[in-house]
């Protein structure tokens, strides 16, 4: 069902925006899935955003040297590895020349923090083209039909408030952004469902597998959960 919806959306975008288009997908796995299922338009360009912005510290100026330094440290990587995994695949975005940018992101916390980051980058470079958001509801294996046109102006302030200062933003933004923000600002707190579950099952062999199944709304991967488990075990 989702593949059929994605194909319809691609056709709609091609017909409504017959211009030079860049599709940014939430991660390499999504890019591979699009390629495998033959969902791509040969005339368009597709790149993955291989990040996990919901984890660790960040920097106000996105993709700056300080940003790379902080993000690679947060993801327990090196700046060289980070550039190879995250920056290099985004080269078409940096080179510019696109009239339309289409963002394919899910509705969970992980995807939404990535989405906010990409929207902020477009705000920071003063992108003048059309920006469309296609939301995948991966928990339901459905797609919210319709490409939502987004005004990127103001996302710089949203990003700085939520991801840089770790504070709640009270201005206008997408409802799905609000939901993800609340999850993001609370998931590492002592009272969060995730932390309490880990503490109550800290020595369980199947803990990692259970976390992935029980909390899909967060969209966290095995690495993030493993780091959380390791951190809590230090103080257990």
Tab-separated table of C-alpha atoms in Angstrom, residues 17-213:
chain	number	residue	atom	x	y	z
A	17	UNK	CA	6.478	20.764	-10.204
A	18	UNK	CA	8.144	19.976	-13.564
A	19	UNK	CA	11.385	21.575	-12.429
A	20	UNK	CA	14.848	20.507	-11.245
A	21	UNK	CA	14.040	18.511	-8.115
A	22	UNK	CA	16.075	17.180	-5.194
A	23	UNK	CA	14.561	14.490	-2.983
A	24	UNK	CA	16.062	14.193	0.522
A	25	UNK	CA	15.266	10.923	2.290
A	26	UNK	CA	15.606	10.118	5.979
A	27	UNK	CA	18.595	7.835	5.807
A	28	UNK	CA	20.375	5.345	3.587
A	29	UNK	CA	17.894	2.551	4.366
A	30	UNK	CA	15.026	4.595	2.932
A	31	UNK	CA	17.118	5.424	-0.127
A	32	UNK	CA	17.845	1.728	-0.654
A	33	UNK	CA	14.157	0.876	-0.277
A	34	UNK	CA	13.168	3.517	-2.843
A	35	UNK	CA	15.786	2.154	-5.234
A	36	UNK	CA	14.823	-1.488	-4.699
A	37	UNK	CA	11.112	-0.808	-5.184
A	38	UNK	CA	11.806	1.344	-8.267
A	39	UNK	CA	10.129	4.380	-6.736
A	40	UNK	CA	12.550	6.952	-8.134
A	41	UNK	CA	12.091	9.318	-11.043
A	42	UNK	CA	15.132	9.189	-13.320
A	43	UNK	CA	14.949	12.945	-13.919
A	44	UNK	CA	15.243	13.812	-10.223
A	45	UNK	CA	18.159	13.570	-7.758
A	46	UNK	CA	17.907	11.555	-4.527
A	47	UNK	CA	20.134	11.854	-1.444
A	48	UNK	CA	19.940	10.416	2.095
A	49	UNK	CA	20.246	12.388	5.313
A	50	UNK	CA	22.237	9.874	7.375
A	51	UNK	CA	21.848	11.493	10.771
A	52	UNK	CA	20.335	10.939	14.221
A	53	UNK	CA	19.774	14.528	15.335
A	54	UNK	CA	17.656	13.385	18.277
A	55	UNK	CA	20.855	12.136	19.911
A	56	UNK	CA	23.626	14.276	21.375
A	57	UNK	CA	24.713	17.883	21.094
A	58	UNK	CA	24.662	20.099	18.047
A	59	UNK	CA	25.733	23.503	16.757
A	60	UNK	CA	23.696	26.486	15.562
A	61	UNK	CA	25.270	26.725	12.093
A	62	UNK	CA	24.374	23.465	10.398
A	63	UNK	CA	27.161	21.594	8.554
A	64	UNK	CA	29.829	24.021	9.802
A	65	UNK	CA	33.156	22.622	11.042
A	66	UNK	CA	31.981	23.011	14.649
A	67	UNK	CA	28.728	21.234	13.786
A	68	UNK	CA	30.669	18.313	12.312
A	69	UNK	CA	32.922	18.205	15.373
A	70	UNK	CA	30.020	18.136	17.840
A	71	UNK	CA	27.919	15.686	15.852
A	72	UNK	CA	30.767	13.217	15.277
A	73	UNK	CA	31.584	13.318	18.987
A	74	UNK	CA	27.936	12.743	19.900
A	75	UNK	CA	27.683	9.787	17.526
A	76	UNK	CA	30.969	8.302	18.771
A	77	UNK	CA	32.593	8.734	15.387
A	78	UNK	CA	35.432	10.760	13.883
A	79	UNK	CA	35.050	13.919	11.827
A	80	UNK	CA	36.406	12.011	8.823
A	81	UNK	CA	33.850	9.232	9.207
A	82	UNK	CA	31.069	11.739	9.757
A	83	UNK	CA	31.949	13.604	6.587
A	84	UNK	CA	32.005	10.368	4.599
A	85	UNK	CA	28.689	9.110	5.968
A	86	UNK	CA	26.670	12.324	6.338
A	87	UNK	CA	28.252	15.164	4.362
A	88	UNK	CA	29.401	13.454	1.145
A	89	UNK	CA	25.987	12.003	0.209
A	90	UNK	CA	24.507	15.514	0.543
A	91	UNK	CA	26.877	16.998	-2.042
A	92	UNK	CA	24.064	17.737	-4.563
A	93	UNK	CA	22.293	19.793	-1.871
A	94	UNK	CA	25.404	21.902	-1.268
A	95	UNK	CA	26.029	22.408	-4.985
A	96	UNK	CA	22.536	23.851	-5.326
A	97	UNK	CA	20.718	24.680	-8.533
A	98	UNK	CA	17.456	22.974	-7.539
A	99	UNK	CA	14.041	24.579	-7.900
A	100	UNK	CA	12.250	22.105	-5.646
A	101	UNK	CA	13.342	20.165	-2.553
A	102	UNK	CA	11.137	17.251	-1.492
A	103	UNK	CA	11.604	15.906	2.032
A	104	UNK	CA	10.627	12.287	2.752
A	105	UNK	CA	10.545	11.776	6.513
A	106	UNK	CA	8.533	9.712	8.958
A	107	UNK	CA	6.304	10.955	11.752
A	108	UNK	CA	8.376	9.584	14.650
A	109	UNK	CA	10.681	11.617	16.873
A	110	UNK	CA	13.890	10.458	15.172
A	111	UNK	CA	12.706	11.487	11.701
A	112	UNK	CA	11.153	14.739	12.841
A	113	UNK	CA	14.315	16.031	14.508
A	114	UNK	CA	16.132	15.255	11.260
A	115	UNK	CA	13.405	17.033	9.294
A	116	UNK	CA	13.657	20.150	11.455
A	117	UNK	CA	17.419	20.170	10.896
A	118	UNK	CA	17.118	19.998	7.098
A	119	UNK	CA	14.408	22.679	7.072
A	120	UNK	CA	16.680	24.837	9.194
A	121	UNK	CA	19.586	24.406	6.807
A	122	UNK	CA	17.332	25.535	3.943
A	123	UNK	CA	16.351	28.527	6.070
A	124	UNK	CA	20.003	29.322	6.846
A	125	UNK	CA	21.023	29.298	3.158
A	126	UNK	CA	17.912	31.333	2.263
A	127	UNK	CA	16.631	28.726	-0.195
A	128	UNK	CA	14.187	30.404	-2.597
A	129	UNK	CA	12.599	27.348	-4.240
A	130	UNK	CA	9.608	25.240	-3.238
A	131	UNK	CA	9.971	22.890	-0.253
A	132	UNK	CA	7.594	19.929	-0.016
A	133	UNK	CA	7.164	17.515	2.891
A	134	UNK	CA	5.916	13.974	2.218
A	135	UNK	CA	5.191	12.241	5.527
A	136	UNK	CA	5.547	8.483	5.864
A	137	UNK	CA	3.533	6.930	8.686
A	138	UNK	CA	5.815	3.940	9.074
A	139	UNK	CA	4.102	2.498	12.155
A	140	UNK	CA	0.919	2.107	10.105
A	141	UNK	CA	2.833	1.346	6.903
A	142	UNK	CA	0.924	4.173	5.288
A	143	UNK	CA	1.672	7.515	3.739
A	144	UNK	CA	-0.152	10.753	4.462
A	145	UNK	CA	-1.300	11.654	0.960
A	146	UNK	CA	-0.466	15.128	-0.188
A	147	UNK	CA	2.810	16.981	-0.486
A	148	UNK	CA	2.707	19.707	2.143
A	149	UNK	CA	4.379	22.900	0.985
A	150	UNK	CA	6.476	24.372	3.805
A	151	UNK	CA	7.808	27.868	4.351
A	152	UNK	CA	11.290	27.323	5.802
A	153	UNK	CA	11.467	30.815	7.273
A	154	UNK	CA	11.496	30.582	11.050
A	155	UNK	CA	12.920	27.071	11.319
A	156	UNK	CA	16.294	28.477	12.321
A	157	UNK	CA	14.691	29.749	15.526
A	158	UNK	CA	12.791	26.467	16.040
A	159	UNK	CA	16.007	24.453	15.663
A	160	UNK	CA	18.019	26.652	18.020
A	161	UNK	CA	15.294	26.458	20.663
A	162	UNK	CA	14.632	22.713	20.557
A	163	UNK	CA	17.863	21.055	19.452
A	164	UNK	CA	20.506	23.537	20.579
A	165	UNK	CA	19.043	24.827	23.839
A	166	UNK	CA	16.838	21.779	24.565
A	167	UNK	CA	13.872	24.031	25.321
A	168	UNK	CA	10.219	23.904	24.336
A	169	UNK	CA	9.211	26.015	21.345
A	170	UNK	CA	5.862	27.768	21.714
A	171	UNK	CA	5.535	29.335	18.274
A	172	UNK	CA	3.868	28.038	15.137
A	173	UNK	CA	5.052	24.803	13.545
A	174	UNK	CA	3.630	21.560	12.155
A	175	UNK	CA	1.542	19.454	14.596
A	176	UNK	CA	3.849	16.485	13.962
A	177	UNK	CA	6.806	18.716	14.934
A	178	UNK	CA	5.109	19.498	18.244
A	179	UNK	CA	4.489	15.835	19.028
A	180	UNK	CA	8.084	14.925	18.248
A	181	UNK	CA	9.434	17.880	20.242
A	182	UNK	CA	7.640	16.732	23.390
A	183	UNK	CA	9.025	13.207	22.977
A	184	UNK	CA	12.527	14.525	22.274
A	185	UNK	CA	12.699	16.818	25.288
A	186	UNK	CA	11.556	14.095	27.672
A	187	UNK	CA	12.837	10.723	26.498
A	188	UNK	CA	16.061	10.814	28.528
A	189	UNK	CA	14.464	12.037	31.736
A	190	UNK	CA	14.196	9.729	34.750
A	191	UNK	CA	10.408	9.554	34.482
A	192	UNK	CA	10.297	8.696	30.765
A	193	UNK	CA	8.761	5.390	29.721
A	194	UNK	CA	12.004	4.324	28.029
A	195	UNK	CA	14.260	5.007	31.014
A	196	UNK	CA	11.901	3.307	33.442
A	197	UNK	CA	11.599	0.255	31.195
A	198	UNK	CA	15.364	-0.060	30.821
A	199	UNK	CA	15.890	0.226	34.576
A	200	UNK	CA	13.267	-2.431	35.284
A	201	UNK	CA	14.738	-4.820	32.716
A	202	UNK	CA	18.397	-3.821	32.712
A	203	UNK	CA	19.771	-7.381	32.749
A	204	UNK	CA	17.265	-8.915	30.377
A	205	UNK	CA	18.883	-10.455	27.307
A	206	UNK	CA	16.034	-9.434	25.025
A	207	UNK	CA	15.933	-5.832	26.292
A	208	UNK	CA	17.206	-4.222	23.090
A	209	UNK	CA	14.746	-6.130	20.928
A	210	UNK	CA	11.875	-5.250	23.251
A	211	UNK	CA	12.731	-1.539	23.230
A	212	UNK	CA	12.639	-1.452	19.434
A	213	UNK	CA	9.163	-3.010	19.451
